[in-house]
């Protein structure tokens, strides 16, 4: 598979910096090459730039030309549940009821190796069809699910982060794992998978409400003994959950403090949601270098609330952010649909922040940061996600030395109205300028869906090609 | 085309009553026929029921068998803008800025007959691909757009409601029409189109903020002189707009009173959105027999706010409701996506109504009415929409005597994860019970999109067949 040298010719768009730092001139954070060449060696980007400049340096290379497409770095999903691939979009209730009704039963099936293996195949197929090449994933409290997850990711040579998912209260008995078993099994899995191939390991307390202090202590020990590992959890998704966290950790003044007390809040820590975090908690996330994964598709589907994107992007205390599908709380795999909902969440926030309902809510600077331009959106889904995961040296754009994961987008695919819509954005048959490219990408993220993902490449190999359906 | 007698064999699902009246036993409001036969004569349903019972009564009829599909009445879009077919999903701002930036320029193109004709073709193609067979549509202030709309609908023999769309302030001069011209041109169009073929006419003040008292008086005269016509407008979409309505109609205590004062609020009156209506206004809508079109896709896209579905379904003062795509404020044509967002809006409302944020907001009865089960959802998109438009004698389910518009859904189509997801809902290869059918429909409305629309039939003729793309 990999090992070979190859090159891709086409139209490229990627981000070089955080566009929130470039208000009013966001295109300066991005790069657009109308006719570019991406040279790949052993799955790593060896060279990149305009075809006319790069091509002469590689005279004998085999070039795959992908015309009428726009090529972006592979999308990075910062929050997804592997064992919920089959129950996305389940009818329900808010978070805690929904877990009881739909999720616990399904996840228990993942103790069965055959079921988990079939699910892993379905899961990664769905991810690639969605344009996602990297994810930070929850599994279940059964090691079987983590093993099948990593084994399937290994077969596909994908850059993934995951880990045994610990919960030891407020769930059915056979769904729980003891803090000791969690510690032992996590260590075994770290040895077996962490930094083997492209796998990375995340110590994963499911969410603090579902974890006793002893379980959180196991996580602390694991992080102390394996400081290179990631930490993945949930925080402040739902107001009832927030209350519950305070009830069950009475010595902590807020939900974030639970993670601070247990030595987890810091670099390589990601918590999903963060909808109900206070301003003070967001500042502590920022100072700690911890990340939030913004999951708007799920947050609307479960009615959890509106993440305060503009607040998290406070220039004085910026929080590292990824976007997450949160399948199955989220009802679609593709981050294209997640970006659509992220845009809507920002817009809904702004109808409060414009002060028209309550003059004291007016904050036009924060409102401006809520506006999800295509530069900001695709930053979150690529380089921003990589930055939030401390993987921006490895992933997120087409800089030489990074891993060659990318998606090939067809801007005209999707609902029937798409092509005529997109024709408004461009003067020719394809984008000629970075602004035209950004317009097409905005069309994709608002009117499009997974149909716009025509191909997905992993480490320099085509891993998915769309079959119309 | 029509005139012939034919029959469709397949699996049918429709609504016979409002499922909100059947809390806890909503299936009693619906009808499921696993192996049914729909007999159509001259575009009208002549007979309907189980194949075994109906078939012997029509021995020589040609039967089209549509296996592995679920057939529903054609979807009814209660709020859509014909001249925004090309600008759906435009980047922007809240309502009033968005109109200025994107919409006015595009709509001006519809003074050109060739452009309007091409747009009408695109519009109805997109509607049919979305499963929508009837719509209540805005046009522009240029009669050309209304003519091309009705002419194209006539060619397709579709049941549509539309009318010249009046605005005479707060818009570019060439976008406005004088109250006198609006009156004269509306009368001409009523004579030419109303009840010609399947066309119905709606007197259409765009929204009261954009209409002077004189324009509203023209609308009152038109309604007095043509009481059989519909009325279509917007109301209370955005808080700034609500304030503006009060400023510009200082003799009205609220937005609804503008329509009451001008004799418009009553049967066959539909206003889009109604997000910021007070409880008192909703009660007056209910008493007047006036309708709201709930447009969640647009409401989230423009950040307008969360429609209080459960409040509108107050059993003591129920408001007639349709769902609307509100293309181009809405970013997709299919009501499948609209129902997805409607579900989310209900869920977001409920995180407030559960009292966890503010105990005084707790209202569990209203919260229950916010929960959009598949019965409720597809009621809104079929029989409920027809009821809101006073067309439930003509459209909305498969009762003999009604017009034979229907959609043929493929429950497995859509994103790659769909088929495995749907397989959880059914015990066999298709739905065997009404509950299984409802589960599949919930899967379609949450995980699906226009790909689930396999065929769309208008007045007994196949008007759309999906081409995978």
PDB file of N, CA and C in Angstrom, chain A residues 258-291:
ATOM      1  N   UNK A 258     -13.385  19.337  38.836  1.00  0.00           N
ATOM      2  CA  UNK A 258     -13.242  17.879  38.979  1.00  0.00           C
ATOM      3  C   UNK A 258     -12.018  17.401  38.193  1.00  0.00           C
ATOM      4  N   UNK A 259     -11.856  17.942  37.010  1.00  0.00           N
ATOM      5  CA  UNK A 259     -10.715  17.528  36.184  1.00  0.00           C
ATOM      6  C   UNK A 259      -9.412  18.169  36.660  1.00  0.00           C
ATOM      7  N   UNK A 260      -9.508  19.380  37.161  1.00  0.00           N
ATOM      8  CA  UNK A 260      -8.303  20.016  37.722  1.00  0.00           C
ATOM      9  C   UNK A 260      -7.809  19.227  38.928  1.00  0.00           C
ATOM     10  N   UNK A 261      -8.742  18.900  39.810  1.00  0.00           N
ATOM     11  CA  UNK A 261      -8.365  18.180  41.033  1.00  0.00           C
ATOM     12  C   UNK A 261      -7.701  16.848  40.752  1.00  0.00           C
ATOM     13  N   UNK A 262      -8.112  16.229  39.646  1.00  0.00           N
ATOM     14  CA  UNK A 262      -7.561  14.913  39.323  1.00  0.00           C
ATOM     15  C   UNK A 262      -6.428  14.993  38.304  1.00  0.00           C
ATOM     16  N   UNK A 263      -5.875  16.187  38.146  1.00  0.00           N
ATOM     17  CA  UNK A 263      -4.650  16.325  37.353  1.00  0.00           C
ATOM     18  C   UNK A 263      -4.828  16.074  35.863  1.00  0.00           C
ATOM     19  N   UNK A 264      -6.028  16.248  35.357  1.00  0.00           N
ATOM     20  CA  UNK A 264      -6.271  15.906  33.952  1.00  0.00           C
ATOM     21  C   UNK A 264      -6.331  17.130  33.039  1.00  0.00           C
ATOM     22  N   UNK A 265      -6.793  18.265  33.572  1.00  0.00           N
ATOM     23  CA  UNK A 265      -6.970  19.438  32.716  1.00  0.00           C
ATOM     24  C   UNK A 265      -5.610  19.990  32.313  1.00  0.00           C
ATOM     25  N   UNK A 266      -5.292  19.899  31.047  1.00  0.00           N
ATOM     26  CA  UNK A 266      -3.988  20.377  30.574  1.00  0.00           C
ATOM     27  C   UNK A 266      -3.843  20.043  29.111  1.00  0.00           C
ATOM     28  N   UNK A 267      -2.645  20.121  28.584  1.00  0.00           N
ATOM     29  CA  UNK A 267      -2.425  19.754  27.180  1.00  0.00           C
ATOM     30  C   UNK A 267      -2.909  18.337  26.888  1.00  0.00           C
ATOM     31  N   UNK A 268      -3.410  18.134  25.682  1.00  0.00           N
ATOM     32  CA  UNK A 268      -3.888  16.827  25.216  1.00  0.00           C
ATOM     33  C   UNK A 268      -5.174  16.361  25.919  1.00  0.00           C
ATOM     34  N   UNK A 269      -5.772  17.249  26.686  1.00  0.00           N
ATOM     35  CA  UNK A 269      -7.081  16.964  27.304  1.00  0.00           C
ATOM     36  C   UNK A 269      -8.156  17.551  26.408  1.00  0.00           C
ATOM     37  N   UNK A 270      -9.130  16.743  26.020  1.00  0.00           N
ATOM     38  CA  UNK A 270     -10.288  17.243  25.279  1.00  0.00           C
ATOM     39  C   UNK A 270     -11.559  16.806  25.980  1.00  0.00           C
ATOM     40  N   UNK A 271     -12.463  17.754  26.154  1.00  0.00           N
ATOM     41  CA  UNK A 271     -13.786  17.436  26.674  1.00  0.00           C
ATOM     42  C   UNK A 271     -14.825  17.848  25.627  1.00  0.00           C
ATOM     43  N   UNK A 272     -15.754  16.942  25.374  1.00  0.00           N
ATOM     44  CA  UNK A 272     -16.814  17.266  24.426  1.00  0.00           C
ATOM     45  C   UNK A 272     -17.823  18.222  25.026  1.00  0.00           C
ATOM     46  N   UNK A 273     -18.366  19.090  24.168  1.00  0.00           N
ATOM     47  CA  UNK A 273     -19.531  19.936  24.466  1.00  0.00           C
ATOM     48  C   UNK A 273     -19.191  21.250  25.160  1.00  0.00           C
ATOM     49  N   UNK A 274     -19.111  21.277  26.483  1.00  0.00           N
ATOM     50  CA  UNK A 274     -18.763  22.527  27.166  1.00  0.00           C
ATOM     51  C   UNK A 274     -19.792  23.635  26.986  1.00  0.00           C
ATOM     52  N   UNK A 275     -21.043  23.237  26.724  1.00  0.00           N
ATOM     53  CA  UNK A 275     -22.078  24.227  26.432  1.00  0.00           C
ATOM     54  C   UNK A 275     -22.331  25.144  27.619  1.00  0.00           C
ATOM     55  N   UNK A 276     -22.367  24.549  28.799  1.00  0.00           N
ATOM     56  CA  UNK A 276     -22.781  25.293  29.992  1.00  0.00           C
ATOM     57  C   UNK A 276     -21.603  25.714  30.851  1.00  0.00           C
ATOM     58  N   UNK A 277     -20.399  25.700  30.284  1.00  0.00           N
ATOM     59  CA  UNK A 277     -19.231  26.192  31.028  1.00  0.00           C
ATOM     60  C   UNK A 277     -19.390  27.676  31.323  1.00  0.00           C
ATOM     61  N   UNK A 278     -18.981  28.062  32.511  1.00  0.00           N
ATOM     62  CA  UNK A 278     -18.975  29.488  32.852  1.00  0.00           C
ATOM     63  C   UNK A 278     -17.795  30.172  32.161  1.00  0.00           C
ATOM     64  N   UNK A 279     -17.840  31.492  32.147  1.00  0.00           N
ATOM     65  CA  UNK A 279     -16.705  32.238  31.583  1.00  0.00           C
ATOM     66  C   UNK A 279     -15.412  31.883  32.316  1.00  0.00           C
ATOM     67  N   UNK A 280     -15.523  31.743  33.621  1.00  0.00           N
ATOM     68  CA  UNK A 280     -14.327  31.421  34.403  1.00  0.00           C
ATOM     69  C   UNK A 280     -13.769  30.050  34.027  1.00  0.00           C
ATOM     70  N   UNK A 281     -14.658  29.090  33.847  1.00  0.00           N
ATOM     71  CA  UNK A 281     -14.175  27.763  33.431  1.00  0.00           C
ATOM     72  C   UNK A 281     -13.500  27.828  32.057  1.00  0.00           C
ATOM     73  N   UNK A 282     -14.084  28.594  31.145  1.00  0.00           N
ATOM     74  CA  UNK A 282     -13.451  28.703  29.822  1.00  0.00           C
ATOM     75  C   UNK A 282     -12.060  29.295  29.924  1.00  0.00           C
ATOM     76  N   UNK A 283     -11.899  30.298  30.792  1.00  0.00           N
ATOM     77  CA  UNK A 283     -10.561  30.886  30.960  1.00  0.00           C
ATOM     78  C   UNK A 283      -9.581  29.854  31.512  1.00  0.00           C
ATOM     79  N   UNK A 284     -10.038  29.003  32.416  1.00  0.00           N
ATOM     80  CA  UNK A 284      -9.142  27.984  32.970  1.00  0.00           C
ATOM     81  C   UNK A 284      -8.796  26.930  31.910  1.00  0.00           C
ATOM     82  N   UNK A 285      -9.746  26.597  31.056  1.00  0.00           N
ATOM     83  CA  UNK A 285      -9.416  25.736  29.911  1.00  0.00           C
ATOM     84  C   UNK A 285      -8.305  26.379  29.077  1.00  0.00           C
ATOM     85  N   UNK A 286      -8.492  27.658  28.795  1.00  0.00           N
ATOM     86  CA  UNK A 286      -7.520  28.356  27.956  1.00  0.00           C
ATOM     87  C   UNK A 286      -6.128  28.327  28.586  1.00  0.00           C
ATOM     88  N   UNK A 287      -6.062  28.693  29.861  1.00  0.00           N
ATOM     89  CA  UNK A 287      -4.754  28.756  30.534  1.00  0.00           C
ATOM     90  C   UNK A 287      -4.097  27.379  30.611  1.00  0.00           C
ATOM     91  N   UNK A 288      -4.914  26.347  30.772  1.00  0.00           N
ATOM     92  CA  UNK A 288      -4.372  24.991  30.921  1.00  0.00           C
ATOM     93  C   UNK A 288      -3.939  24.395  29.587  1.00  0.00           C
ATOM     94  N   UNK A 289      -4.350  25.016  28.486  1.00  0.00           N
ATOM     95  CA  UNK A 289      -4.073  24.414  27.180  1.00  0.00           C
ATOM     96  C   UNK A 289      -4.978  23.240  26.883  1.00  0.00           C
ATOM     97  N   UNK A 290      -6.102  23.162  27.579  1.00  0.00           N
ATOM     98  CA  UNK A 290      -7.070  22.083  27.354  1.00  0.00           C
ATOM     99  C   UNK A 290      -8.030  22.473  26.233  1.00  0.00           C
ATOM    100  N   UNK A 291      -8.674  21.464  25.678  1.00  0.00           N
ATOM    101  CA  UNK A 291      -9.505  21.690  24.489  1.00  0.00           C
ATOM    102  C   UNK A 291     -10.952  21.277  24.725  1.00  0.00           C
TER     103      UNK A 291
END
